[in-house]
Amino acid sequence: MTKSEFRKRRHRLLGMMAADSIAILPAGSLKTRSRDTEYVFRQDSDFWYLTGFNEPEAVLVLVPGREHGETVLFCREKDPEFERWNGTLLGPEAATDVLGVDDAFPIKDMDDILPGLIEGKSRVYYTLGQSEAFDKRLMGWVNHIRSKVRSGARPPGEFIVLSHLIHELRLFKSAAELKVMRQAAEIAARAHCRAMQAVKPGMKEYQLEAEILHEFARSGAREAAYTSIVGGGVNACILHYIDNRDTLKDGDLVLIDAGCELDMYASDITRTFPVNGRYSPEQKALYEVVLAAQEAAIAEVRPGNHWNHPHEASTRVLSQGLIDLGILDMSLDEALDKEAYKPWFMHRTGHWIGIDVHDVGDYKVGGAWRLLEPGMVLTVEPGLYIDADDERVDPKWRGIGIRIEDDVAVTPGGHEILTAGVPKSVADIEALMAG
Ligand code: GLY
Ligand code: MN
Ligand code: MN
């Protein structure tokens, strides 16, 4: 991602702001894992989207029309002693050149400088409620300005949620973003293929997880986009199963929901395949229903359709499938009307995906489902989950959980399946596993 890509994003946001306003966006912070060890730092998604800067203890400030530059960064100063232990810091001197911001100051000077930038602005764009500590600091600065009104100071009159503006931008992926997302998808697809080829009855779920994570890491995606789900047999019916400790049994399916984070962009793939390499007739019958539902939903991804069209398509096909298999005993209209599929398909067909796996952006606009437009990227992931003790269905269907998930970009002519590199038909999966 180039410096000019980030500059373009900041200028788009500046263009959405009122004159006479200021936007304030703090970076993410380090989080303790235990005692004195920390989780790997993950930058705040909005902050990264606008800066490409990967350090904590920083704040981006946008001031439309400011004479000495509209984009201002506060960040840590260079510190050889600190850098000896913890790695290089960018420092404000280099920040203007490296990040392309107009102006940069040491974060330790923020209390002296930022109130002066807020003073006289009628509107502050800031997302309250994300950091209690920063909310307090901001209120401190504002109250300081308020205390000086008799000397002519002008405190801001309006506070507006900043994230909503940024999220509207993030919903539409640029060519550069789609390029990275394609790569993240290819890595995840390779990882799923590897798991299909590695699986054997008697293996532990975590051993398949290790195959997945190995492929991510060796491809440069050192973080998963979310904790991998590897559920053998009935574990597949727990939607967010991450225990991954059971033994994979001959005759069971295994559901893997895993995606990587590459250069801050997520992929999110689910495949469900037989531990022994061959689907049983019942597994195959249910699998074909989910696959048909997923393909019908993907076919609805095109400009002009709305957000709910893929979900409507998948629930229609799933319902018809449940009727055909004798699990539901009613007409299709009645099944859809009553949402009779819900005991076995209880989640939505997808979500936006991007810098966050469950990415930002409104799903409804003015009360109506949002129209799909080129540049949007979503997942399509219908499933069927039949618990081991589900007495509503014939015992032969019980204990089977299936989900199939791909990442799909809306293009001017329809869609592009970013995750097409991993097979999903019964024949293709069995062939890969046999090979
Ligand atoms: N892996 C999370 C999801 O599929 O939404
Ligand atoms: Mn998933
Ligand atoms: Mn998903």
mmCIF file with all atom_site columns, N, CA and C and ligand atoms in Angstrom, residues 226 229 256-259 267-270 351 357-358 379 381 403 405 407, ligand 2:
data_model
loop_
_atom_site.group_PDB
_atom_site.id
_atom_site.type_symbol
_atom_site.label_atom_id
_atom_site.label_alt_id
_atom_site.label_comp_id
_atom_site.label_asym_id
_atom_site.label_entity_id
_atom_site.label_seq_id
_atom_site.pdbx_PDB_ins_code
_atom_site.Cartn_x
_atom_site.Cartn_y
_atom_site.Cartn_z
_atom_site.occupancy
_atom_site.B_iso_or_equiv
_atom_site.pdbx_formal_charge
_atom_site.auth_seq_id
_atom_site.auth_comp_id
_atom_site.auth_asym_id
_atom_site.auth_atom_id
_atom_site.pdbx_PDB_model_num
ATOM   1  N  N  . TYR A 1 226 ? -8.745  -14.366 12.756 1.00 0.00 ? 226 TYR A N  1
ATOM   2  C  CA . TYR A 1 226 ? -9.572  -14.724 13.919 1.00 0.00 ? 226 TYR A CA 1
ATOM   3  C  C  . TYR A 1 226 ? -9.113  -16.120 14.323 1.00 0.00 ? 226 TYR A C  1
ATOM   4  N  N  . ILE A 1 229 ? -11.347 -22.153 13.613 1.00 0.00 ? 229 ILE A N  1
ATOM   5  C  CA . ILE A 1 229 ? -12.344 -23.118 14.077 1.00 0.00 ? 229 ILE A CA 1
ATOM   6  C  C  . ILE A 1 229 ? -12.055 -24.438 13.374 1.00 0.00 ? 229 ILE A C  1
ATOM   7  N  N  . ILE A 1 256 ? -13.638 -26.652 8.958  1.00 0.00 ? 256 ILE A N  1
ATOM   8  C  CA . ILE A 1 256 ? -12.567 -25.686 9.252  1.00 0.00 ? 256 ILE A CA 1
ATOM   9  C  C  . ILE A 1 256 ? -12.998 -24.304 8.770  1.00 0.00 ? 256 ILE A C  1
ATOM   10 N  N  . ASP A 1 257 ? -13.040 -23.365 9.707  1.00 0.00 ? 257 ASP A N  1
ATOM   11 C  CA . ASP A 1 257 ? -13.310 -21.961 9.391  1.00 0.00 ? 257 ASP A CA 1
ATOM   12 C  C  . ASP A 1 257 ? -12.059 -21.199 9.790  1.00 0.00 ? 257 ASP A C  1
ATOM   13 N  N  . ALA A 1 258 ? -11.255 -20.814 8.796  1.00 0.00 ? 258 ALA A N  1
ATOM   14 C  CA . ALA A 1 258 ? -9.976  -20.180 9.099  1.00 0.00 ? 258 ALA A CA 1
ATOM   15 C  C  . ALA A 1 258 ? -9.610  -19.206 7.985  1.00 0.00 ? 258 ALA A C  1
ATOM   16 N  N  . GLY A 1 259 ? -9.078  -18.067 8.382  1.00 0.00 ? 259 GLY A N  1
ATOM   17 C  CA . GLY A 1 259 ? -8.604  -17.071 7.422  1.00 0.00 ? 259 GLY A CA 1
ATOM   18 C  C  . GLY A 1 259 ? -7.424  -16.337 8.011  1.00 0.00 ? 259 GLY A C  1
ATOM   19 N  N  . SER A 1 267 ? -8.912  -12.632 5.361  1.00 0.00 ? 267 SER A N  1
ATOM   20 C  CA . SER A 1 267 ? -9.657  -13.581 4.539  1.00 0.00 ? 267 SER A CA 1
ATOM   21 C  C  . SER A 1 267 ? -10.432 -14.473 5.497  1.00 0.00 ? 267 SER A C  1
ATOM   22 N  N  . ASP A 1 268 ? -11.439 -15.157 5.004  1.00 0.00 ? 268 ASP A N  1
ATOM   23 C  CA . ASP A 1 268 ? -12.358 -15.886 5.878  1.00 0.00 ? 268 ASP A CA 1
ATOM   24 C  C  . ASP A 1 268 ? -12.986 -17.010 5.054  1.00 0.00 ? 268 ASP A C  1
ATOM   25 N  N  . ILE A 1 269 ? -12.462 -18.220 5.239  1.00 0.00 ? 269 ILE A N  1
ATOM   26 C  CA . ILE A 1 269 ? -12.918 -19.363 4.424  1.00 0.00 ? 269 ILE A CA 1
ATOM   27 C  C  . ILE A 1 269 ? -13.421 -20.471 5.340  1.00 0.00 ? 269 ILE A C  1
ATOM   28 N  N  . THR A 1 270 ? -14.515 -21.112 4.954  1.00 0.00 ? 270 THR A N  1
ATOM   29 C  CA . THR A 1 270 ? -14.936 -22.341 5.621  1.00 0.00 ? 270 THR A CA 1
ATOM   30 C  C  . THR A 1 270 ? -15.094 -23.454 4.587  1.00 0.00 ? 270 THR A C  1
ATOM   31 N  N  . HIS A 1 351 ? -21.240 -11.323 5.859  1.00 0.00 ? 351 HIS A N  1
ATOM   32 C  CA . HIS A 1 351 ? -20.881 -10.047 6.481  1.00 0.00 ? 351 HIS A CA 1
ATOM   33 C  C  . HIS A 1 351 ? -19.865 -9.359  5.579  1.00 0.00 ? 351 HIS A C  1
ATOM   34 N  N  . VAL A 1 357 ? -12.298 -8.723  10.000 1.00 0.00 ? 357 VAL A N  1
ATOM   35 C  CA . VAL A 1 357 ? -12.973 -9.864  9.377  1.00 0.00 ? 357 VAL A CA 1
ATOM   36 C  C  . VAL A 1 357 ? -14.479 -9.607  9.317  1.00 0.00 ? 357 VAL A C  1
ATOM   37 N  N  . HIS A 1 358 ? -15.045 -9.126  10.398 1.00 0.00 ? 358 HIS A N  1
ATOM   38 C  CA . HIS A 1 358 ? -16.425 -8.630  10.339 1.00 0.00 ? 358 HIS A CA 1
ATOM   39 C  C  . HIS A 1 358 ? -16.290 -7.142  10.121 1.00 0.00 ? 358 HIS A C  1
ATOM   40 N  N  . THR A 1 379 ? -18.702 -11.920 2.681  1.00 0.00 ? 379 THR A N  1
ATOM   41 C  CA . THR A 1 379 ? -18.612 -13.374 2.722  1.00 0.00 ? 379 THR A CA 1
ATOM   42 C  C  . THR A 1 379 ? -19.974 -13.949 2.377  1.00 0.00 ? 379 THR A C  1
ATOM   43 N  N  . GLU A 1 381 ? -21.777 -17.538 3.347  1.00 0.00 ? 381 GLU A N  1
ATOM   44 C  CA . GLU A 1 381 ? -21.456 -18.671 4.215  1.00 0.00 ? 381 GLU A CA 1
ATOM   45 C  C  . GLU A 1 381 ? -22.674 -19.349 4.845  1.00 0.00 ? 381 GLU A C  1
ATOM   46 N  N  . ARG A 1 403 ? -20.702 -25.988 6.922  1.00 0.00 ? 403 ARG A N  1
ATOM   47 C  CA . ARG A 1 403 ? -20.737 -24.605 6.443  1.00 0.00 ? 403 ARG A CA 1
ATOM   48 C  C  . ARG A 1 403 ? -19.768 -24.509 5.276  1.00 0.00 ? 403 ARG A C  1
ATOM   49 N  N  . GLU A 1 405 ? -17.943 -21.377 3.044  1.00 0.00 ? 405 GLU A N  1
ATOM   50 C  CA . GLU A 1 405 ? -17.793 -19.915 3.075  1.00 0.00 ? 405 GLU A CA 1
ATOM   51 C  C  . GLU A 1 405 ? -16.727 -19.444 2.092  1.00 0.00 ? 405 GLU A C  1
ATOM   52 N  N  . ASP A 1 407 ? -15.160 -15.620 0.125  1.00 0.00 ? 407 ASP A N  1
ATOM   53 C  CA . ASP A 1 407 ? -15.104 -14.164 0.147  1.00 0.00 ? 407 ASP A CA 1
ATOM   54 C  C  . ASP A 1 407 ? -15.343 -13.673 -1.280 1.00 0.00 ? 407 ASP A C  1
HETATM 55 MN MN . MN  B 2 .   ? -15.590 -17.776 8.763  1.00 0.00 ? 2   MN  B MN 1
#
